[in-house]
Tab-separated table of C-alpha atoms and ligand atoms in Angstrom:
chain	number	residue	atom	x	y	z
E	23	MET	CA	22.608	-7.032	22.509
E	24	ASN	CA	22.134	-7.463	18.725
E	25	SER	CA	19.571	-5.418	16.836
E	26	TYR	CA	16.968	-8.229	16.777
E	27	ASP	CA	17.284	-8.708	20.564
E	28	SER	CA	16.671	-5.008	21.144
E	29	LEU	CA	13.724	-5.063	18.694
E	30	LEU	CA	12.324	-8.062	20.555
E	31	LYS	CA	12.629	-6.192	23.850
E	32	GLN	CA	10.987	-3.106	22.299
E	33	ALA	CA	8.072	-5.234	21.042
E	34	GLU	CA	7.602	-6.984	24.392
E	35	MET	CA	7.490	-3.657	26.242
E	36	GLN	CA	5.090	-2.143	23.711
E	37	LEU	CA	2.714	-5.129	23.913
E	38	GLU	CA	2.863	-5.065	27.709
E	39	SER	CA	1.776	-1.426	27.792
E	40	LEU	CA	-0.988	-2.025	25.185
E	41	ALA	CA	-2.300	-4.990	27.209
E	42	LYS	CA	-2.886	-2.642	30.156
E	43	LEU	CA	-5.377	-0.585	28.107
E	44	SER	CA	-8.950	-1.774	28.217
E	45	SER	CA	-10.339	-3.722	25.285
E	46	VAL	CA	-13.068	-2.006	23.267
E	47	LYS	CA	-14.432	-5.197	21.727
E	48	GLU	CA	-16.859	-7.517	23.456
E	49	GLU	CA	-15.470	-10.570	21.685
E	50	PRO	CA	-11.784	-11.489	21.430
E	51	LEU	CA	-10.253	-11.809	17.958
E	52	GLU	CA	-10.167	-15.618	18.183
E	53	VAL	CA	-13.989	-15.713	18.493
E	54	ILE	CA	-14.445	-13.389	15.501
E	55	LEU	CA	-12.083	-15.531	13.407
E	56	ASP	CA	-13.772	-18.739	14.544
E	57	LYS	CA	-17.161	-17.408	13.383
E	58	HIS	CA	-15.646	-17.083	9.918
E	59	GLY	CA	-14.181	-20.589	9.942
E	60	ILE	CA	-10.609	-19.461	10.633
E	61	ASN	CA	-9.002	-21.632	13.308
E	62	ARG	CA	-5.982	-21.000	15.540
E	63	ARG	CA	-3.682	-22.922	13.193
E	64	ASP	CA	-4.722	-20.741	10.219
E	65	PHE	CA	-4.221	-17.636	12.352
E	66	LEU	CA	-0.706	-18.668	13.394
E	67	LYS	CA	0.172	-19.487	9.768
E	68	TRP	CA	-1.048	-16.014	8.828
E	69	ALA	CA	0.992	-14.448	11.664
E	70	ALA	CA	4.078	-16.335	10.406
E	71	SER	CA	3.504	-14.998	6.878
E	72	ILE	CA	3.146	-11.411	8.164
E	73	THR	CA	6.338	-11.860	10.200
E	74	ALA	CA	8.236	-13.023	7.115
E	75	MET	CA	6.717	-10.232	5.003
E	76	LEU	CA	7.970	-7.647	7.523
E	77	ALA	CA	11.432	-9.237	7.171
E	78	LEU	CA	11.446	-10.238	10.862
E	79	PRO	CA	12.868	-13.574	12.043
E	80	ALA	CA	10.449	-16.405	12.908
E	81	GLN	CA	10.897	-15.833	16.664
E	82	PHE	CA	8.692	-12.712	16.255
E	83	THR	CA	5.686	-14.774	15.089
E	84	PRO	CA	4.047	-15.183	18.560
E	85	LEU	CA	4.553	-11.450	19.160
E	86	VAL	CA	2.950	-10.580	15.808
E	87	ALA	CA	-0.012	-12.798	16.781
E	88	ASP	CA	-0.242	-11.045	20.182
E	89	ALA	CA	0.001	-7.617	18.530
E	90	VAL	CA	-2.966	-8.411	16.286
E	91	LYS	CA	-4.988	-9.636	19.265
E	92	LEU	CA	-4.308	-6.238	20.903
E	93	ALA	CA	-5.243	-4.262	17.771
E	94	ASP	CA	-8.502	-3.115	19.376
E	95	ARG	CA	-6.500	-1.050	21.899
E	96	LEU	CA	-5.392	1.431	19.215
E	97	PRO	CA	-8.117	3.792	17.994
E	98	LEU	CA	-8.235	4.388	14.246
E	99	VAL	CA	-9.696	7.428	12.499
E	100	TRP	CA	-10.119	6.995	8.721
E	101	ILE	CA	-10.985	10.091	6.686
E	102	HIS	CA	-11.921	10.382	3.016
E	103	LEU	CA	-10.751	13.285	0.868
E	104	ALA	CA	-10.645	13.492	-2.967
E	105	GLU	CA	-10.919	9.842	-4.035
E	106	CYS	CA	-13.224	7.049	-5.234
E	107	THR	CA	-13.313	4.944	-2.017
E	108	GLY	CA	-11.726	2.096	-3.999
E	109	CYS	CA	-9.052	1.580	-1.339
E	110	SER	CA	-11.663	1.026	1.395
E	111	GLU	CA	-13.797	-1.095	-0.896
E	112	SER	CA	-10.937	-3.368	-1.894
E	113	LEU	CA	-10.098	-3.938	1.765
E	114	ILE	CA	-13.579	-4.581	3.124
E	115	ARG	CA	-15.670	-5.975	0.279
E	116	THR	CA	-14.362	-9.491	-0.119
E	117	ASP	CA	-16.460	-12.568	-0.938
E	118	SER	CA	-15.070	-14.560	1.950
E	119	PRO	CA	-13.391	-12.327	4.530
E	120	THR	CA	-9.673	-12.861	4.925
E	121	ILE	CA	-7.800	-12.338	8.178
E	122	ASP	CA	-6.547	-9.041	6.674
E	123	SER	CA	-10.088	-7.735	6.232
E	124	LEU	CA	-11.388	-9.190	9.528
E	125	ILE	CA	-8.777	-7.204	11.413
E	126	PHE	CA	-10.687	-4.109	10.290
E	127	ASP	CA	-13.781	-5.523	12.032
E	128	TYR	CA	-11.728	-5.971	15.158
E	129	VAL	CA	-9.761	-2.725	15.417
E	130	SER	CA	-11.261	0.210	17.257
E	131	LEU	CA	-12.410	2.054	14.125
E	132	GLU	CA	-13.688	5.273	15.681
E	133	TYR	CA	-14.559	7.064	12.465
E	134	HIS	CA	-14.952	5.851	8.859
E	135	GLU	CA	-17.500	7.579	6.642
E	136	THR	CA	-18.189	4.511	4.475
E	137	LEU	CA	-18.664	2.088	7.344
E	138	MET	CA	-20.261	4.021	10.180
E	139	ALA	CA	-24.005	4.253	10.656
E	140	ALA	CA	-23.963	7.924	11.695
E	141	ALA	CA	-24.491	10.720	9.146
E	142	GLY	CA	-24.573	14.522	9.065
E	143	TRP	CA	-24.164	16.338	12.408
E	144	GLN	CA	-23.842	13.061	14.289
E	145	ALA	CA	-20.973	11.930	12.064
E	146	GLU	CA	-19.130	15.222	12.624
E	147	GLU	CA	-19.640	14.822	16.344
E	148	ASN	CA	-18.187	11.297	16.207
E	149	LEU	CA	-15.071	12.640	14.505
E	150	GLU	CA	-14.655	15.446	17.041
E	151	ASN	CA	-15.125	13.016	19.930
E	152	ALA	CA	-12.558	10.585	18.528
E	153	ILE	CA	-9.990	13.356	18.000
E	154	LYS	CA	-10.596	14.744	21.499
E	155	ASN	CA	-10.908	11.494	23.461
E	156	TYR	CA	-7.926	9.786	21.825
E	157	ALA	CA	-5.631	12.771	21.324
E	158	GLY	CA	-2.051	11.597	20.887
E	159	ARG	CA	-3.156	7.943	20.638
E	160	TYR	CA	-5.110	7.427	17.420
E	161	ILE	CA	-3.760	6.393	14.039
E	162	LEU	CA	-5.064	8.624	11.265
E	163	LEU	CA	-5.630	6.825	7.957
E	164	VAL	CA	-6.278	9.129	5.033
E	165	GLU	CA	-7.806	8.024	1.738
E	166	GLY	CA	-7.717	10.607	-1.057
E	167	GLY	CA	-5.697	13.558	-2.248
E	168	VAL	CA	-5.988	17.072	-0.845
E	169	PRO	CA	-7.258	19.755	-3.264
E	170	THR	CA	-5.343	22.931	-2.450
E	171	ALA	CA	-6.367	25.348	-5.239
E	172	MET	CA	-8.812	28.135	-4.325
E	173	ASN	CA	-7.890	27.666	-0.686
E	174	GLY	CA	-9.107	24.046	-0.764
E	175	GLN	CA	-12.666	24.980	-1.879
E	176	TYR	CA	-12.786	22.161	-4.490
E	177	LEU	CA	-13.499	19.718	-1.668
E	178	THR	CA	-15.826	20.425	1.218
E	179	VAL	CA	-16.992	17.737	3.625
E	180	GLY	CA	-19.900	17.526	6.065
E	181	ALA	CA	-22.550	19.798	7.436
E	182	HIS	CA	-20.100	22.624	8.194
E	183	ALA	CA	-18.622	22.460	4.669
E	184	ARG	CA	-15.131	22.185	6.068
E	185	THR	CA	-12.527	21.934	3.293
E	186	GLY	CA	-10.404	18.810	2.953
E	187	LEU	CA	-7.400	21.023	3.653
E	188	GLU	CA	-8.881	22.170	6.997
E	189	LEU	CA	-9.962	18.646	7.842
E	190	ILE	CA	-6.533	17.103	7.312
E	191	HIS	CA	-4.816	19.797	9.381
E	192	HIS	CA	-7.344	19.313	12.178
E	193	ALA	CA	-7.297	15.481	12.174
E	194	ALA	CA	-3.499	15.280	11.857
E	195	SER	CA	-2.788	17.662	14.721
E	196	SER	CA	-3.353	15.085	17.515
E	197	ALA	CA	-2.598	11.814	15.669
E	198	ALA	CA	0.022	9.354	16.947
E	199	ALA	CA	0.782	8.295	13.356
E	200	ILE	CA	-0.538	9.143	9.905
E	201	PHE	CA	-0.924	6.611	7.087
E	202	SER	CA	-1.696	7.788	3.543
E	203	ILE	CA	-3.718	4.921	2.104
E	204	GLY	CA	-3.490	4.593	-1.686
E	205	THR	CA	-1.886	6.627	-4.444
E	206	CYS	CA	-4.305	9.568	-4.095
E	207	ALA	CA	-3.437	10.234	-0.438
E	208	SER	CA	0.231	9.425	-1.069
E	209	PHE	CA	0.842	11.432	-4.242
E	210	GLY	CA	-2.403	13.162	-5.252
E	211	GLY	CA	-3.553	10.345	-7.572
E	212	ILE	CA	-5.709	10.869	-10.650
E	213	GLN	CA	-6.926	14.225	-9.256
E	214	ALA	CA	-3.343	15.442	-9.507
E	215	ALA	CA	-2.926	14.338	-13.160
E	216	ALA	CA	-2.090	17.184	-15.551
E	217	PRO	CA	-3.423	19.855	-15.647
E	218	ASN	CA	-4.473	19.218	-12.012
E	219	PRO	CA	-7.156	21.938	-11.895
E	220	THR	CA	-7.897	21.429	-8.183
E	221	GLY	CA	-4.234	21.606	-7.145
E	222	ALA	CA	-4.535	18.126	-5.613
E	223	LYS	CA	-1.540	16.988	-3.541
E	224	GLY	CA	-0.475	14.083	-1.386
E	225	VAL	CA	-1.095	14.450	2.361
E	226	ASP	CA	2.611	14.790	3.199
E	227	LYS	CA	2.802	17.870	0.957
E	228	VAL	CA	0.242	19.815	2.982
E	229	ILE	CA	1.047	18.972	6.610
E	230	SER	CA	4.324	19.008	8.481
E	231	ASN	CA	3.721	15.838	10.577
E	232	PRO	CA	5.545	12.664	9.492
E	233	VAL	CA	3.402	10.559	7.117
E	234	ILE	CA	3.944	7.009	5.885
E	235	ASN	CA	2.756	6.427	2.320
E	236	ILE	CA	1.107	3.140	1.325
E	237	PRO	CA	0.467	3.782	-2.378
E	238	GLY	CA	-1.287	1.592	-4.917
E	239	CYS	CA	-4.482	1.908	-6.887
E	240	PRO	CA	-5.704	0.269	-4.743
E	241	PRO	CA	-2.902	-0.633	-2.342
E	242	SER	CA	-2.503	-4.245	-1.355
E	243	SER	CA	-4.371	-5.044	1.881
E	244	LYS	CA	-1.168	-6.803	2.984
E	245	ASN	CA	0.747	-3.520	2.799
E	246	ILE	CA	-1.876	-1.704	4.892
E	247	VAL	CA	-2.223	-4.461	7.471
E	248	GLY	CA	1.548	-5.109	7.624
E	249	THR	CA	2.279	-1.431	8.342
E	250	LEU	CA	-0.475	-1.352	10.969
E	251	VAL	CA	0.835	-4.521	12.631
E	252	TYR	CA	4.362	-3.074	12.616
E	253	PHE	CA	3.133	0.072	14.377
E	254	ILE	CA	1.133	-1.903	16.966
E	255	LEU	CA	4.102	-4.199	17.569
E	256	PHE	CA	6.853	-1.615	17.924
E	257	GLY	CA	5.021	1.668	18.555
E	258	THR	CA	7.074	3.233	15.736
E	259	LEU	CA	6.892	3.376	11.949
E	260	PRO	CA	9.044	1.069	9.784
E	261	ALA	CA	12.022	2.264	7.712
E	262	ILE	CA	10.890	4.245	4.672
E	263	ASP	CA	12.263	5.013	1.203
E	264	VAL	CA	12.666	8.376	-0.522
E	265	TYR	CA	8.907	8.505	-1.197
E	266	SER	CA	8.048	7.677	2.449
E	267	ARG	CA	6.940	4.145	1.553
E	268	PRO	CA	7.750	1.284	3.959
E	269	LYS	CA	10.859	-0.393	2.600
E	270	TRP	CA	9.712	-3.880	3.588
E	271	ALA	CA	6.820	-3.520	1.092
E	272	TYR	CA	8.168	-1.181	-1.597
E	273	GLY	CA	11.891	-1.975	-1.432
E	274	GLN	CA	12.057	-4.091	-4.572
E	275	ARG	CA	11.189	-3.593	-8.174
E	276	ILE	CA	8.296	-5.552	-9.686
E	277	HIS	CA	10.659	-6.404	-12.569
E	278	ASP	CA	13.244	-8.032	-10.287
E	279	LYS	CA	10.809	-10.587	-8.844
E	280	CYS	CA	8.661	-11.079	-11.929
E	281	GLU	CA	7.969	-14.627	-13.102
E	282	ARG	CA	8.378	-13.439	-16.729
E	283	ARG	CA	11.829	-11.945	-16.118
E	284	SER	CA	13.764	-14.749	-17.851
E	285	HIS	CA	11.790	-13.964	-21.026
E	286	PHE	CA	12.704	-10.273	-20.757
E	287	ASP	CA	16.383	-11.229	-20.471
E	288	ALA	CA	16.029	-13.621	-23.412
E	289	GLY	CA	14.338	-10.953	-25.566
E	290	GLU	CA	11.071	-12.931	-25.733
E	291	PHE	CA	8.229	-10.417	-25.782
E	292	VAL	CA	4.476	-10.537	-26.263
E	293	GLU	CA	3.973	-8.592	-29.513
E	294	SER	CA	0.193	-8.331	-29.195
E	295	PHE	CA	-2.319	-9.502	-26.608
E	296	GLY	CA	-3.428	-13.077	-27.409
E	297	ASP	CA	-0.437	-13.971	-29.632
E	298	GLU	CA	1.740	-17.088	-29.231
E	299	GLY	CA	4.120	-15.242	-26.872
E	300	ALA	CA	1.184	-14.304	-24.653
E	301	LYS	CA	0.126	-17.949	-24.538
E	302	GLU	CA	3.703	-18.916	-23.610
E	303	GLY	CA	3.796	-16.338	-20.777
E	304	TRP	CA	6.506	-14.131	-22.350
E	305	CYS	CA	7.456	-10.684	-21.130
E	306	LEU	CA	4.851	-7.888	-21.365
E	307	TYR	CA	7.322	-5.000	-21.675
E	308	LYS	CA	6.276	-4.212	-25.263
E	309	GLN	CA	2.642	-4.211	-24.136
E	310	GLY	CA	3.475	-1.349	-21.810
E	311	CYS	CA	4.475	-3.180	-18.641
E	312	LYS	CA	5.910	-0.629	-16.164
E	313	GLY	CA	7.352	-3.281	-13.838
E	314	PRO	CA	10.929	-2.041	-14.512
E	315	TYR	CA	10.055	1.382	-13.033
E	316	THR	CA	7.797	0.262	-10.193
E	317	PHE	CA	8.624	-0.570	-6.596
E	318	ASN	CA	6.075	-2.819	-4.885
E	319	ASN	CA	5.666	-6.375	-3.650
E	320	CYS	CA	2.746	-7.453	-5.900
E	321	SER	CA	4.827	-10.172	-7.577
E	322	VAL	CA	5.533	-11.775	-4.203
E	323	GLU	CA	2.365	-11.120	-2.183
E	324	ARG	CA	-0.104	-11.206	-5.102
E	325	PHE	CA	-3.825	-10.394	-4.691
E	326	ASN	CA	-7.094	-12.173	-3.815
E	327	GLN	CA	-5.634	-14.437	-1.165
E	328	HIS	CA	-2.436	-14.926	-3.106
E	329	THR	CA	-4.226	-16.378	-6.156
E	330	ASN	CA	-2.756	-14.161	-8.875
E	331	TRP	CA	-1.583	-10.706	-9.869
E	332	PRO	CA	-1.926	-8.557	-13.007
E	333	ILE	CA	1.216	-9.761	-14.784
E	334	GLY	CA	0.344	-13.362	-13.914
E	335	ALA	CA	-3.062	-12.759	-15.517
E	336	GLY	CA	-1.477	-11.401	-18.713
E	337	HIS	CA	-1.505	-7.602	-18.372
E	338	GLY	CA	1.498	-5.409	-17.667
E	339	CYS	CA	2.066	-3.483	-14.459
E	340	MET	CA	0.691	0.094	-14.649
E	341	GLY	CA	3.121	1.473	-12.074
E	342	CYS	CA	0.288	2.470	-9.742
E	343	SER	CA	2.492	2.790	-6.657
E	344	GLU	CA	4.775	5.442	-8.188
E	345	PRO	CA	4.274	9.218	-7.937
E	346	ASP	CA	2.465	10.830	-10.891
E	347	PHE	CA	1.885	7.450	-12.548
E	348	TRP	CA	-1.154	8.719	-14.459
E	349	ASP	CA	1.101	11.160	-16.315
E	350	ALA	CA	4.528	9.546	-16.151
E	351	MET	CA	3.576	5.936	-16.932
E	352	GLY	CA	1.321	6.671	-19.906
E	353	PRO	CA	0.334	5.431	-22.345
E	354	LEU	CA	-0.517	2.432	-20.180
E	355	GLU	CA	-0.216	-0.205	-22.908
E	356	LYS	CA	2.911	1.134	-24.633
E	357	PRO	CA	6.550	1.148	-23.435
E	358	ILE	CA	8.206	4.395	-22.374
E	359	ASP	CA	11.195	4.351	-24.726
E	360	ALA	CA	12.746	7.414	-23.104
E	361	HIS	CA	13.320	5.413	-19.930
E	362	LEU	CA	15.622	2.788	-21.467
E	363	VAL	CA	18.913	3.340	-19.633
E	364	MET	CA	21.285	1.352	-17.431
E	365	GLY	CA	21.361	0.492	-13.755
E	366	LEU	CA	19.801	-2.938	-13.351
E	367	ASN	CA	20.413	-3.189	-9.624
E	368	ALA	CA	19.422	0.354	-8.685
E	369	THR	CA	17.150	0.797	-5.675
E	370	VAL	CA	14.585	3.555	-5.398
E	371	ASP	CA	16.816	5.451	-2.964
E	372	GLN	CA	19.660	5.430	-5.497
E	373	ILE	CA	17.396	6.397	-8.361
E	374	GLY	CA	15.574	8.802	-6.056
E	375	THR	CA	13.266	11.407	-7.390
E	376	THR	CA	14.725	11.189	-10.890
E	377	LEU	CA	12.765	7.975	-11.340
E	378	LEU	CA	9.802	9.420	-13.107
E	379	THR	CA	10.940	12.880	-14.010
E	380	ALA	CA	14.172	12.184	-15.884
E	381	THR	CA	15.374	9.415	-18.130
E	382	ALA	CA	17.248	7.381	-15.505
E	383	ILE	CA	15.772	3.941	-15.098
E	384	GLY	CA	17.098	0.465	-14.559
E	385	ILE	CA	16.963	-1.892	-17.447
E	386	GLY	CA	20.153	-3.890	-17.990
E	387	ALA	CA	22.189	-3.248	-21.082
E	388	HIS	CA	21.893	-6.892	-22.099
E	389	ALA	CA	18.119	-6.730	-21.819
E	390	VAL	CA	17.930	-3.523	-23.832
E	391	ALA	CA	20.178	-5.137	-26.423
E	392	SER	CA	17.890	-8.154	-26.556
E	393	LEU	CA	14.858	-5.883	-26.932
E	394	PHE	CA	16.411	-4.114	-29.885
E	395	ALA	CA	17.758	-7.402	-31.282
E	396	SER	CA	14.245	-8.753	-31.415
E	397	LYS	CA	13.059	-5.473	-32.977
E	398	SER	CA	15.655	-5.749	-35.786
E	399	LYS	CA	14.687	-9.357	-36.377
E	400	GLU	CA	11.086	-8.250	-36.876
E	401	GLU	CA	12.273	-5.578	-39.320
E	402	ASP	CA	14.356	-8.191	-41.245
E	403	ASP	CA	11.369	-10.533	-41.367
E	404	GLU	CA	9.264	-7.747	-42.820
C	506	SF4	S1	8.840	-5.942	-18.128
C	506	SF4	FE1	7.055	-6.514	-16.853
C	506	SF4	S2	6.424	-8.559	-17.581
C	506	SF4	FE2	8.500	-8.162	-18.319
C	506	SF4	S3	9.824	-9.080	-16.777
C	506	SF4	FE3	9.615	-6.912	-16.260
C	506	SF4	S4	7.923	-6.817	-14.842
C	506	SF4	FE4	7.799	-8.814	-15.823
C	507	SF4	S1	1.339	-4.866	-10.552
C	507	SF4	FE1	1.901	-2.691	-10.797
C	507	SF4	S2	-0.031	-1.676	-11.421
C	507	SF4	FE2	-0.584	-3.628	-10.531
C	507	SF4	S3	-1.004	-3.239	-8.376
C	507	SF4	FE3	1.171	-3.853	-8.518
C	507	SF4	S4	2.283	-1.895	-8.727
C	507	SF4	FE4	0.138	-1.464	-9.170
């Protein structure tokens, strides 16, 4: 049996066992989608795109569609720690709901402070009930970093003033899987920027359970939904990189799939926002683009229903899905000269943790040469 056949078998068995659990929604997914003008054909097209995004062959498309229809069988508990709620907002506050956001209306969301009606004691009770009733079954989604200084006292939540540190230990203890949503939960985020007075850390630094990181500021809804669908479909987490990010989403550099890449290689750079190069769509490296140091799928999946992405709109990548990007990628609109070294085809696993802490980074020698060639030309012109 080849590896795809065994994956197919694994998915079929997983979906069979999920189908035996009772549904928590009164209306099936198809009805919810229909109410928002999304027909079966649109849904199957979406399922095919998710299948391709997860790097699965097309024969998995009907299974992906079935997995999403069974999403209400898996309870979700979403907790907020030190953060701005931007990750939740970007997922749920869309003008016209997409299938990605509607799935969050359909899943069995047992606890989410921004969305639930309950408050105070009642909210705490809801959380305790979800943890107790679904022990070993629920997916824990965490938004926000964990302040650890002063024994976690920089963040207290709820009527019992439980610290974020206590809360994450408690909620993680019975979870089937833990997703860190966004850069704050994955790596500490802006709270962890120097001098990090609250001792903020990513979730995987404070608990011993396995955690999958879905960083971004905010993360793409596709990366959240894709990881969720993968877990529903196979009952396991996808392959991860050295920073615990799913490889299907964060396996490639922004720079390697960027539509402006030919201009980088040709040494054609935007010298200031609004200049002729900007109008021509030239490379934004000199305007501080951090695409060469950043692993994410923004260039392929884009945002706002695939309409555009930051580099397409004329601003460089800020490197928001990398650890410590607030410190390591600054200043945001200037290049990091210290990072100009070789290794064009390096992957994050090869570069590893030296990516942001040392000078190793992948920009091809020819491209560096072209960058400096264009610099000398400017100097000659002056
Ligand atoms: S430096 Fe930025 S704009 Fe230029 S090719 Fe790389 S990712 Fe694209
Ligand atoms: S283009 Fe860069 S800064 Fe923007 S969302 Fe993607 S990884 Fe983050």
